[in-house]
Coordinates of N, CA, C and O and ligand atoms in Angstrom, one line a residue:
M96 N 141.5 185.3 198.7 CA 141.4 185.5 200.2 C 141.5 186.9 200.5 O 142.4 187.6 200.1
S97 N 140.6 187.5 201.2 CA 140.7 188.9 201.6 C 141.3 189.1 203.0 O 141.1 188.3 203.8
V98 N 142.1 190.1 203.1 CA 142.8 190.4 204.4 C 141.8 191.1 205.3 O 141.2 192.1 204.9
P99 N 141.5 190.5 206.5 CA 140.6 191.2 207.4 C 141.2 192.5 207.9 O 142.2 192.6 208.4
K100 N 140.4 193.6 207.7 CA 140.7 194.9 208.2 C 140.1 195.3 209.5 O 138.9 194.9 209.7
L101 N 140.7 196.1 210.3 CA 140.1 196.5 211.5 C 139.0 197.6 211.2 O 139.3 198.6 210.6
M102 N 137.8 197.3 211.6 CA 136.7 198.1 211.2 C 136.1 198.9 212.5 O 136.3 198.5 213.5
Q103 N 135.6 200.1 212.1 CA 134.9 200.9 213.2 C 133.6 201.5 212.6 O 133.4 201.5 211.4
K104 N 132.8 202.0 213.4 CA 131.6 202.6 212.9 C 131.7 204.1 212.7 O 132.3 204.8 213.5
C105 N 131.1 204.6 211.6 CA 131.1 206.0 211.4 C 130.2 206.7 212.4 O 129.1 206.2 212.6
P106 N 130.7 207.7 213.1 CA 129.8 208.4 214.1 C 128.6 209.1 213.6 O 127.7 209.5 214.4
F107 N 128.6 209.3 212.2 CA 127.6 210.1 211.7 C 126.5 209.2 211.0 O 125.3 209.4 211.3
C108 N 126.9 208.2 210.2 CA 125.9 207.4 209.6 C 125.9 205.9 210.1 O 125.1 205.1 209.7
L109 N 126.8 205.6 211.0 CA 126.9 204.3 211.7 C 127.2 203.2 210.7 O 127.0 202.0 211.0
E110 N 127.8 203.5 209.5 CA 128.2 202.5 208.6 C 129.6 202.0 208.9 O 130.4 202.8 209.4
P111 N 129.9 200.7 208.8 CA 131.2 200.2 209.0 C 132.3 200.8 208.1 O 132.1 200.8 206.9
I112 N 133.3 201.3 208.7 CA 134.4 202.0 207.9 C 135.7 201.4 208.4 O 135.8 200.9 209.5
I113 N 136.8 201.5 207.6 CA 138.1 201.0 208.0 C 138.6 201.9 209.1 O 138.6 203.2 208.9
A114 N 139.1 201.4 210.2 CA 139.7 202.1 211.3 C 140.8 203.0 210.8 O 141.7 202.5 210.1
G115 N 140.9 204.3 211.2 CA 141.9 205.1 210.9 C 141.6 206.0 209.7 O 142.4 206.8 209.3
A116 N 140.5 205.7 209.0 CA 140.1 206.5 207.8 C 139.7 207.9 208.2 O 139.2 208.1 209.3
T117 N 140.1 208.8 207.4 CA 139.9 210.2 207.7 C 138.5 210.7 207.1 O 138.1 211.8 207.5
R118 N 138.0 210.0 206.2 CA 136.7 210.3 205.5 C 135.8 209.1 205.4 O 136.3 208.1 204.9
C119 N 134.6 209.2 205.7 CA 133.6 208.1 205.6 C 133.3 208.0 204.1 O 132.9 209.0 203.4
K120 N 133.4 206.7 203.6 CA 133.0 206.5 202.2 C 131.6 206.6 201.9 O 131.1 206.6 200.8
N121 N 130.8 206.5 203.0 CA 129.3 206.5 202.8 C 128.7 207.8 202.8 O 127.9 208.2 202.0
C122 N 129.0 208.6 203.9 CA 128.4 210.0 204.0 C 129.4 211.1 203.8 O 129.0 212.2 204.0
Q123 N 130.6 210.8 203.5 CA 131.7 211.8 203.2 C 132.0 212.7 204.4 O 132.6 213.7 204.2
A124 N 131.7 212.2 205.6 CA 132.0 213.0 206.8 C 133.5 213.0 207.1 O 134.1 212.0 206.9
D125 N 134.0 214.1 207.5 CA 135.4 214.3 207.9 C 135.6 213.7 209.3 O 135.1 214.2 210.3
L126 N 136.2 212.5 209.4 CA 136.4 211.8 210.6 C 137.6 212.2 211.4 O 137.6 211.9 212.6
S127 N 138.5 212.9 210.8 CA 139.7 213.3 211.6 C 139.4 214.4 212.5 O 139.8 214.3 213.7
S128 N 138.5 215.3 212.2 CA 138.0 216.3 213.1 C 137.0 215.8 214.1 O 136.9 216.2 215.2
A129 N 136.2 214.9 213.6 CA 135.2 214.2 214.4 C 135.8 213.5 215.6 O 135.2 213.5 216.7
A130 N 136.9 212.8 215.4 CA 137.6 212.1 216.4 C 138.1 213.1 217.5 O 138.0 212.8 218.7
K131 N 138.6 214.3 217.0 CA 139.1 215.3 218.0 C 137.9 215.9 218.8 O 138.0 216.0 220.0
R132 N 136.8 216.1 218.1 CA 135.6 216.6 218.8 C 135.1 215.7 219.8 O 134.7 216.1 220.9
Q133 N 135.1 214.4 219.5 CA 134.6 213.3 220.4 C 135.5 213.3 221.6 O 134.9 213.1 222.7
K134 N 136.8 213.4 221.4 CA 137.7 213.3 222.6 C 137.5 214.5 223.5 O 137.5 214.4 224.7
T135 N 137.3 215.7 222.9 CA 137.1 216.9 223.7 C 135.8 216.8 224.4 O 135.7 217.2 225.6
W136 N 134.7 216.3 223.8 CA 133.4 216.1 224.4 C 133.5 215.2 225.6 O 132.9 215.5 226.6
F137 N 134.3 214.1 225.4 CA 134.4 213.1 226.5 C 135.1 213.8 227.7 O 134.8 213.6 228.9
S138 N 136.2 214.6 227.5 CA 137.0 215.2 228.6 C 136.1 216.3 229.3 O 136.1 216.4 230.4
Q139 N 135.3 217.0 228.5 CA 134.3 217.9 229.0 C 133.3 217.2 229.9 O 132.9 217.7 230.9
Y140 N 132.8 216.1 229.4 CA 131.8 215.3 230.1 C 132.4 214.8 231.4 O 131.7 214.8 232.4
D141 N 133.7 214.3 231.4 CA 134.3 213.8 232.6 C 134.4 214.9 233.7 O 134.1 214.7 234.9
S142 N 134.9 216.1 233.3 CA 135.0 217.2 234.2 C 133.6 217.7 234.7 O 133.5 218.0 235.9
F143 N 132.6 217.6 233.9 CA 131.3 217.9 234.3 C 130.7 216.9 235.3 O 130.1 217.3 236.3
R144 N 131.0 215.6 235.0 CA 130.5 214.6 235.9 C 131.2 214.7 237.3 O 130.5 214.5 238.3
V145 N 132.5 215.0 237.3 CA 133.2 215.1 238.6 C 132.7 216.3 239.4 O 132.4 216.2 240.5
G146 N 132.4 217.4 238.7 CA 131.8 218.6 239.3 C 130.5 218.3 239.8 O 130.1 218.8 240.9
F147 N 129.7 217.6 239.1 CA 128.3 217.3 239.4 C 128.3 216.4 240.6 O 127.5 216.6 241.6
L148 N 129.1 215.4 240.7 CA 129.2 214.5 241.8 C 129.7 215.2 243.1 O 129.2 214.9 244.2
T149 N 130.6 216.1 242.9 CA 131.1 216.9 244.1 C 130.0 217.7 244.6 O 129.8 217.8 245.8
G150 N 129.3 218.4 243.7 CA 128.2 219.2 244.1 C 127.1 218.4 244.8 O 126.5 218.9 245.8
L151 N 126.8 217.2 244.2 CA 125.8 216.4 244.8 C 126.1 215.9 246.2 O 125.3 216.0 247.1
L152 N 127.4 215.6 246.4 CA 127.9 215.1 247.7 C 127.9 216.3 248.7 O 127.4 216.1 249.8
F153 N 128.3 217.4 248.2 CA 128.2 218.6 249.2 C 126.8 219.0 249.5 O 126.5 219.2 250.7
G154 N 125.9 218.9 248.6 CA 124.5 219.2 248.8 C 123.9 218.2 249.8 O 123.1 218.5 250.6
L155 N 124.3 216.9 249.6 CA 123.8 215.8 250.5 C 124.3 216.1 252.0 O 123.5 216.0 252.9
I156 N 125.5 216.5 252.2 CA 126.1 216.8 253.5 C 125.3 218.0 254.1 O 124.9 218.0 255.2
V157 N 125.1 219.0 253.3 CA 124.3 220.2 253.7 C 123.0 219.8 254.1 O 122.4 220.2 255.2
A158 N 122.3 219.0 253.3 CA 121.0 218.5 253.6 C 120.9 217.7 254.9 O 120.0 217.9 255.7
I159 N 121.9 216.9 255.2 CA 122.0 216.1 256.4 C 122.1 217.0 257.6 O 121.5 216.9 258.6
L160 N 123.0 218.1 257.4 CA 123.3 219.0 258.5 C 122.0 219.8 258.9 O 121.7 220.0 260.0
I161 N 121.3 220.3 257.8 CA 120.0 221.0 258.0 C 118.9 220.1 258.6 O 118.3 220.5 259.6
Y162 N 118.8 218.9 258.1 CA 117.9 217.9 258.7 C 118.2 217.6 260.1 O 117.3 217.6 261.0
G163 N 119.5 217.4 260.4 CA 119.9 217.2 261.8 C 119.6 218.3 262.7 O 119.2 218.1 263.8
H164 N 119.8 219.5 262.2 CA 119.6 220.8 263.0 C 118.1 220.8 263.3 O 117.7 221.1 264.5
F165 N 117.2 220.6 262.3 CA 115.8 220.7 262.6 C 115.3 219.5 263.5 O 114.4 219.7 264.3
Y166 N 115.9 218.4 263.3 CA 115.6 217.2 264.1 C 115.9 217.5 265.6 O 115.1 217.1 266.5
L167 N 117.0 218.2 265.8 CA 117.4 218.4 267.2 C 116.7 219.5 267.8 O 116.4 219.5 269.1
T168 N 116.2 220.5 267.1 CA 115.5 221.7 267.6 C 114.0 221.3 267.8 O 113.4 222.0 268.7
L169 N 113.5 220.4 267.0 CA 112.0 220.0 267.2 C 111.8 219.2 268.4 O 112.6 218.3 268.8
Ligands
LIG251 ZN1 129.4 208.0 207.5

Protein backbone atom coordinates (compact mmCIF):
# COMPACT_ATOMS: atom_id res chain seq x y z
CA MET A 1 0.00 0.00 0.00
CA SER A 2 1.40 3.39 -0.98
CA VAL A 3 0.93 6.44 1.20
CA PRO A 4 -0.81 9.20 -0.78
CA LYS A 5 1.38 12.30 -0.97
CA LEU A 6 0.20 15.85 -1.56
CA MET A 7 1.04 16.65 -5.16
CA GLN A 8 1.46 19.93 -7.04
CA LYS A 9 2.36 20.81 -10.59
CA CYS A 10 5.80 22.01 -11.59
CA PRO A 11 5.44 25.63 -12.89
CA PHE A 12 8.03 24.94 -15.60
CA CYS A 13 7.16 21.54 -17.09
CA LEU A 14 3.70 21.02 -15.48
CA GLU A 15 4.67 17.53 -14.34
CA PRO A 16 3.19 16.38 -10.99
CA ILE A 17 5.70 16.74 -8.16
CA ILE A 18 5.50 16.26 -4.41
CA ALA A 19 4.36 19.46 -2.66
CA GLY A 20 7.19 21.22 -0.85
CA ALA A 21 9.89 19.80 -3.15
CA THR A 22 12.69 22.29 -3.82
CA ARG A 23 13.73 20.72 -7.14
CA CYS A 24 11.63 19.19 -9.92
CA LYS A 25 12.62 15.59 -10.63
CA ASN A 26 11.59 15.95 -14.26
CA CYS A 27 13.15 19.23 -15.48
CA GLN A 28 15.56 19.88 -12.54
CA ALA A 29 14.11 23.38 -12.06
CA ASP A 30 14.80 25.11 -8.75
CA LEU A 31 11.33 25.40 -7.22
CA SER A 32 12.33 27.17 -3.99
CA SER A 33 13.24 30.36 -5.88
CA ALA A 34 10.37 29.87 -8.34
CA ALA A 35 7.86 29.95 -5.48
CA LYS A 36 9.37 33.23 -4.26
CA ARG A 37 9.28 34.69 -7.77
CA GLN A 38 5.67 33.63 -8.22
CA LYS A 39 4.69 35.28 -4.92
CA THR A 40 6.43 38.53 -5.91
CA TRP A 41 4.81 38.45 -9.33
CA PHE A 42 1.38 38.06 -7.76
CA SER A 43 1.91 40.95 -5.34
CA GLN A 44 3.14 43.12 -8.23
CA TYR A 45 0.12 42.10 -10.27
CA ASP A 46 -2.22 43.01 -7.38
CA SER A 47 -0.75 46.51 -6.98
CA PHE A 48 -0.81 46.96 -10.75
CA ARG A 49 -4.46 45.88 -10.90
CA VAL A 50 -5.44 48.25 -8.05
CA GLY A 51 -3.61 51.12 -9.78
CA PHE A 52 -5.19 50.25 -13.10
CA LEU A 53 -8.72 50.14 -11.66
CA THR A 54 -8.18 53.44 -9.80
CA GLY A 55 -6.94 55.04 -13.03
CA LEU A 56 -9.84 53.58 -14.98
CA LEU A 57 -12.37 54.89 -12.43
CA PHE A 58 -10.73 58.33 -12.41
CA GLY A 59 -10.69 58.40 -16.22
CA LEU A 60 -14.36 57.44 -16.30
CA ILE A 61 -15.29 60.27 -13.90
CA VAL A 62 -13.26 62.75 -16.00
CA ALA A 63 -14.94 61.45 -19.19
CA ILE A 64 -18.40 61.87 -17.61
CA LEU A 65 -17.53 65.42 -16.49
CA ILE A 66 -16.19 66.35 -19.96
CA TYR A 67 -19.21 64.74 -21.65
CA GLY A 68 -21.57 66.56 -19.25
CA HIS A 69 -19.79 69.85 -19.94
CA PHE A 70 -20.17 69.45 -23.72
CA TYR A 71 -23.77 68.25 -23.33
CA LEU A 72 -24.65 71.37 -21.32
CA THR A 73 -22.85 73.81 -23.64
CA LEU A 74 -24.34 72.38 -26.86
ZN1 LIG B 1 9.55 20.47 -13.82
